[in-house]
Short mmCIF file of C-alpha atoms in Angstrom, two decimals:
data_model
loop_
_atom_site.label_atom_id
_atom_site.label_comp_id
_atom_site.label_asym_id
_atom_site.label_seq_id
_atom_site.Cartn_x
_atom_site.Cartn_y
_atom_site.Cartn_z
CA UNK A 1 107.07 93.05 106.05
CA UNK A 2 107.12 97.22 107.80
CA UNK A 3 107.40 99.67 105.40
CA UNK A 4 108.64 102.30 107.90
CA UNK A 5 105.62 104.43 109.60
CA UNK A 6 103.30 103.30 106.06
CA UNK A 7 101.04 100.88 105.11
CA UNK A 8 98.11 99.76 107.82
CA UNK A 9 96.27 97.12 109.81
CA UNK A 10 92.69 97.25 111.17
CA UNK A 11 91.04 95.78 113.64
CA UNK A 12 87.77 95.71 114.43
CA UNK A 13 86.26 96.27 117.81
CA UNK A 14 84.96 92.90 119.44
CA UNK A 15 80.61 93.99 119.90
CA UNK A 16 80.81 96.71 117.00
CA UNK A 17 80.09 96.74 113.12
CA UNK A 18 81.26 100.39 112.49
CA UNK A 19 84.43 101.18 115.35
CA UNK A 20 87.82 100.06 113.99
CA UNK A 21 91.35 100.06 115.99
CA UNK A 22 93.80 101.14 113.78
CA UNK A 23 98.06 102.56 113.70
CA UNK A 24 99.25 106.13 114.38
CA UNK A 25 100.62 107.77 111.07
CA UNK A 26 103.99 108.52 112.29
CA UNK A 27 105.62 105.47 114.77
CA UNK A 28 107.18 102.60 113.51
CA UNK A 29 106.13 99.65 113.68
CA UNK A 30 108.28 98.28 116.31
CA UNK A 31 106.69 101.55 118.44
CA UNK A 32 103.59 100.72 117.63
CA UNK A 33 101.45 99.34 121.22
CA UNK A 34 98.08 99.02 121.85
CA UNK A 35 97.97 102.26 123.77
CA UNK A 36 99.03 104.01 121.05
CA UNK A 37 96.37 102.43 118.21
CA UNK A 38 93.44 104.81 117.23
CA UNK A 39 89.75 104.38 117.50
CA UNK A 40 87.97 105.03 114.07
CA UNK A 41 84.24 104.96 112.69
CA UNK A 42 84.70 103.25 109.30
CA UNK A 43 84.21 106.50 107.42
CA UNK A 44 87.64 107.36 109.49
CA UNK A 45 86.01 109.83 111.75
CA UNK A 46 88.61 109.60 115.03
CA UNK A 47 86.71 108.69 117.88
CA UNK A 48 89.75 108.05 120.17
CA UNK A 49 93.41 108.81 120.13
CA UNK A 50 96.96 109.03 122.24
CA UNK A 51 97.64 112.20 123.10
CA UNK A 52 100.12 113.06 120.13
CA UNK A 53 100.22 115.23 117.13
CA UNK A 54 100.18 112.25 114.95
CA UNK A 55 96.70 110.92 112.93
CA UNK A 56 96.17 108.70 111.01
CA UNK A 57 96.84 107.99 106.90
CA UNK A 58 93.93 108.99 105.20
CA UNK A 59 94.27 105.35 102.71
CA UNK A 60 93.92 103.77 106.06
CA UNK A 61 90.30 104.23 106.52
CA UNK A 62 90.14 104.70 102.42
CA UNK A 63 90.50 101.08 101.68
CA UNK A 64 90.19 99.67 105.19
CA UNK A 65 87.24 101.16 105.89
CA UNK A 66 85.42 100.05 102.50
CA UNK A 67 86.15 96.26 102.92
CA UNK A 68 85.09 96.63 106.64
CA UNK A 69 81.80 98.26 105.99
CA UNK A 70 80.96 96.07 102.83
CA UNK A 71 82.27 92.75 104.72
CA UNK A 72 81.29 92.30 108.26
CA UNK A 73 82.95 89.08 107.87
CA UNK A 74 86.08 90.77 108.56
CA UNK A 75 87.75 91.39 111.75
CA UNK A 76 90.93 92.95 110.08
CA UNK A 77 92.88 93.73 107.36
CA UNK A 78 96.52 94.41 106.81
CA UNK A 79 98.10 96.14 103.77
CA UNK A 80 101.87 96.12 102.72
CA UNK A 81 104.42 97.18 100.11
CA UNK A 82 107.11 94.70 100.65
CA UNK A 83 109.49 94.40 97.94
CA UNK A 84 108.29 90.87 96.43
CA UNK A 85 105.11 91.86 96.64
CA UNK A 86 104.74 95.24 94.97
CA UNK A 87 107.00 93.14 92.38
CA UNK A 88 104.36 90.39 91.63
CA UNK A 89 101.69 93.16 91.57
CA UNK A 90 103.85 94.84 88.83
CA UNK A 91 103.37 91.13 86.86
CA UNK A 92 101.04 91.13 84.05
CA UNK A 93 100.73 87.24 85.02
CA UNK A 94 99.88 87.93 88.71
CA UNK A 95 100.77 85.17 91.21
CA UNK A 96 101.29 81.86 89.52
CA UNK A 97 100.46 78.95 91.24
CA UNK A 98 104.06 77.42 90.83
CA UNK A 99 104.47 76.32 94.36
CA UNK A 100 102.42 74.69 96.95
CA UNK A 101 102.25 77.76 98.72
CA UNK A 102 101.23 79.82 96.14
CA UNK A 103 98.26 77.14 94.81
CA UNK A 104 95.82 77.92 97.73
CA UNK A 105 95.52 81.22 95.95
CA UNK A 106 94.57 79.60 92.92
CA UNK A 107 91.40 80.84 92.79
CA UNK A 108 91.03 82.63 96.04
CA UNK A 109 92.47 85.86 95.13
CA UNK A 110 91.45 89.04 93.11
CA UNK A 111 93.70 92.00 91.67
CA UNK A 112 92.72 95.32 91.89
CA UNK A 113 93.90 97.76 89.18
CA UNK A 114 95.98 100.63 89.82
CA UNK A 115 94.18 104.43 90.74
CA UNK A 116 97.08 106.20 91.98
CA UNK A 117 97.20 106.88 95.91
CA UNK A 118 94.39 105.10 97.81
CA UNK A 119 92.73 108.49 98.79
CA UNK A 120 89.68 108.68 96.63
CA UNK A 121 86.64 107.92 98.26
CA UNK A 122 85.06 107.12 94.64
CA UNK A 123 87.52 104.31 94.50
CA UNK A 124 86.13 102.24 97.47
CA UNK A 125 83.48 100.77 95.36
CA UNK A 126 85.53 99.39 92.86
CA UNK A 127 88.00 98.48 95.36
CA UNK A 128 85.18 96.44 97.28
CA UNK A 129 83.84 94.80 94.04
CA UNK A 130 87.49 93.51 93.01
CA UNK A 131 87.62 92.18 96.29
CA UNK A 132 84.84 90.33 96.40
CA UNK A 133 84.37 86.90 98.54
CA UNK A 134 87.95 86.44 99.02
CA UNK A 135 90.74 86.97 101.44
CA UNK A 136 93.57 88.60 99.73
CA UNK A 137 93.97 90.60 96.73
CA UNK A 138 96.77 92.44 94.79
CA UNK A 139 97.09 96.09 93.94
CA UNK A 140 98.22 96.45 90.83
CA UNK A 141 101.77 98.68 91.15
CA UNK A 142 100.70 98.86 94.72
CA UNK A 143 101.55 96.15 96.97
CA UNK A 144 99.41 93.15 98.76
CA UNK A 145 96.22 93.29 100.95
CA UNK A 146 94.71 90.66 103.28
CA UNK A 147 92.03 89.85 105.51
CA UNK A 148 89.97 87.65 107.99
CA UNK A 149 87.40 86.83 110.41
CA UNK A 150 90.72 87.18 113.00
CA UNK A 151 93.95 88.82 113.38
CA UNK A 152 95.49 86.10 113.48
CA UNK A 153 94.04 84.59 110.00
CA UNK A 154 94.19 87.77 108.43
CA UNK A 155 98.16 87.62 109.39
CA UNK A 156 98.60 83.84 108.28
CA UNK A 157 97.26 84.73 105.03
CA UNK A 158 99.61 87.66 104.39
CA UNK A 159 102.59 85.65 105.78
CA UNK A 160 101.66 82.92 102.89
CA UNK A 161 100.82 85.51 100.32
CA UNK A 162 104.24 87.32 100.89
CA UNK A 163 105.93 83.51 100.80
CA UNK A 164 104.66 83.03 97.53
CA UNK A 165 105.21 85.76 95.85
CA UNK A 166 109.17 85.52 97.03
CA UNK A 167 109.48 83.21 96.11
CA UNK A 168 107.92 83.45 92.74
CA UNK A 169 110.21 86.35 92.28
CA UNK A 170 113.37 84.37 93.16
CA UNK A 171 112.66 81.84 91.26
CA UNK A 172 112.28 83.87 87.90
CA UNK A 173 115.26 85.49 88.68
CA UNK A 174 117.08 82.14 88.89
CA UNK A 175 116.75 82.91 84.82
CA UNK A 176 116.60 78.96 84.30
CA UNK A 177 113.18 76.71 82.76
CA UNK A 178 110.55 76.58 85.88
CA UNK A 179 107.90 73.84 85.96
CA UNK A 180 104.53 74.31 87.06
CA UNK A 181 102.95 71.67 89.42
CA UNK A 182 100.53 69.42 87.64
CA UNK A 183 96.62 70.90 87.92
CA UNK A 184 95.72 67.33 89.29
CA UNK A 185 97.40 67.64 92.91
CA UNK A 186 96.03 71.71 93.16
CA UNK A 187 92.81 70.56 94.61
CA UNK A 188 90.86 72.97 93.57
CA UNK A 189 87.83 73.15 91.28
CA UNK A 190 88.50 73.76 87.97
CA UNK A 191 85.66 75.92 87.61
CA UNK A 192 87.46 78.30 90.37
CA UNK A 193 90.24 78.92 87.52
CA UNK A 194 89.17 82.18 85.23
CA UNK A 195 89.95 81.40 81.86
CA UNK A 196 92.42 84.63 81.64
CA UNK A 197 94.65 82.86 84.12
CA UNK A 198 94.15 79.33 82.82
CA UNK A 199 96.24 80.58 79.74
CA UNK A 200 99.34 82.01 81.53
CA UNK A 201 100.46 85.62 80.25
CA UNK A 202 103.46 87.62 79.92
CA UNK A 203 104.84 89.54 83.11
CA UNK A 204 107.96 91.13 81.30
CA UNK A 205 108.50 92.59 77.96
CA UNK A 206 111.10 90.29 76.47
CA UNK A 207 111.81 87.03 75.92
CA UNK A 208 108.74 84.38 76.98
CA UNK A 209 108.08 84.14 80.65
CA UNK A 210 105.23 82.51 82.21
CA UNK A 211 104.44 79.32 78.97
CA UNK A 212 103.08 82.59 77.12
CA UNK A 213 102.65 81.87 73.37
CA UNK A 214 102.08 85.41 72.42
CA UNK A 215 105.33 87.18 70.19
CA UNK A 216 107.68 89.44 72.55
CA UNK A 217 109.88 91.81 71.95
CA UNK A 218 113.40 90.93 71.66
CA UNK A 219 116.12 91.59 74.42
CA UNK A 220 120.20 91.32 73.93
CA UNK A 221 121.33 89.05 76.04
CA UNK A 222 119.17 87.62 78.04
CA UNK A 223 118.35 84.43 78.00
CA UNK A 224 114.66 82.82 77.75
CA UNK A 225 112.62 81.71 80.42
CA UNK A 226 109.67 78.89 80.12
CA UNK A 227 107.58 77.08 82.15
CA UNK A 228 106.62 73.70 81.54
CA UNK A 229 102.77 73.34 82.99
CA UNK A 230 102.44 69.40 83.00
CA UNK A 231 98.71 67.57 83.84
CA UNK A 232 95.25 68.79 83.39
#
């Protein structure tokens, strides 16, 4: 899930509210060790560092920063732009609960709409907002963004955020009729479903993806897609 020397995690700093560990701009991940992780203030003032010409990415403390100061709940976040990922956050129809894995987002995540690059600190409000209670959220044309009371939960939710949205991807590229799991076995409260999601959109200009019922544009060649949403 590396995206060369981009993307970040945080940490914050067992005892503290406002001191954040986070990666050098400039080593891969597979470089990255804790003697070489940076000591930030959450407005990204650098209270520590390695002795090296490298910083750190200003949309580090940008959106990291933001969700740590408005959520104290959090004890990290991690951002990436992995290639299933940034391709559900591209969908007009988001993640789709078509999988068990995917369901436990039903509900529990929130999409944040695309600014451009994450280095406006006007942004951070809206950013927080979109956010809101939950643990994971998409950026729109961006890529995926978790978080948690621990590193480790904060990593097990990314791990089953990427998993879904592979394999959402895969299996729309399989180009055959999906079937969505019946609402009766999410177990989840209805009320948790937002009524823009409850009626499935389009994620592709063409023919029907998704059970939408709006009219699409025709494509040559290409054969239709629906989904079949059985129960509730």
């Amino acid at each position: 899930m590396t995206d060369l020397i981009y993307n970040h995690i945080t940490a914050r700093i067992p005892g503290t509210q406002d001191h954040l560990l986070i990666n050098l701009y400039g080593l891969l991940y597979k470089e990255i060790t804790a003697s070489s992780l940076v000591k930030i203030d959450v407005e990204g003032n650098i209270l520590a560092k390695p002795d090296t010409d490298y910083s750190i990415n200003k949309s580090g403390y940008v959106i990291h920063g933001a969700i740590h100061k408005a959520r104290p709940d959090v004890g990290c976040i991690i951002h990436t732009h992995t290639r299933a990922g940034m391709a559900v956050a591209a969908m007009k129809c988001g993640l789709l609960p078509m999988s068990q894995t995917s369901i436990r987002f039903e509900g529990h995540i929130s999409y944040h709409d695309y600014e451009g690059p994450a280095v406006d600190l006007a942004e951070r409000e809206r950013l927080v907002a979109d956010l809101g209670p939950h643990d994971a959220l998409v950026l729109r044309n961006h890529g995926l963004l978790t978080c948690g009371p621990t590193i480790q939960q904060a990593f097990n939710t990314m791990y089953q955020l990427e998993m879904s949205c592979r394999g959402q991807v895969d299996a729309m590229a399989a180009r055959t009729e999906l079937t969505m799991p019946a609402r009766t076995y999410w177990r989840i409260p209805r009320t948790s479903i937002s009524p823009a999601r409850a009626d499935l959109m389009a994620c592709w200009n063409g023919p029907r993806c998704c059970g939408c019922s709006r009219p699409r544009a025709k494509a040559q060649a290409i054969r239709p897609i629906t989904i079949s949403v059985h129960g509730g």
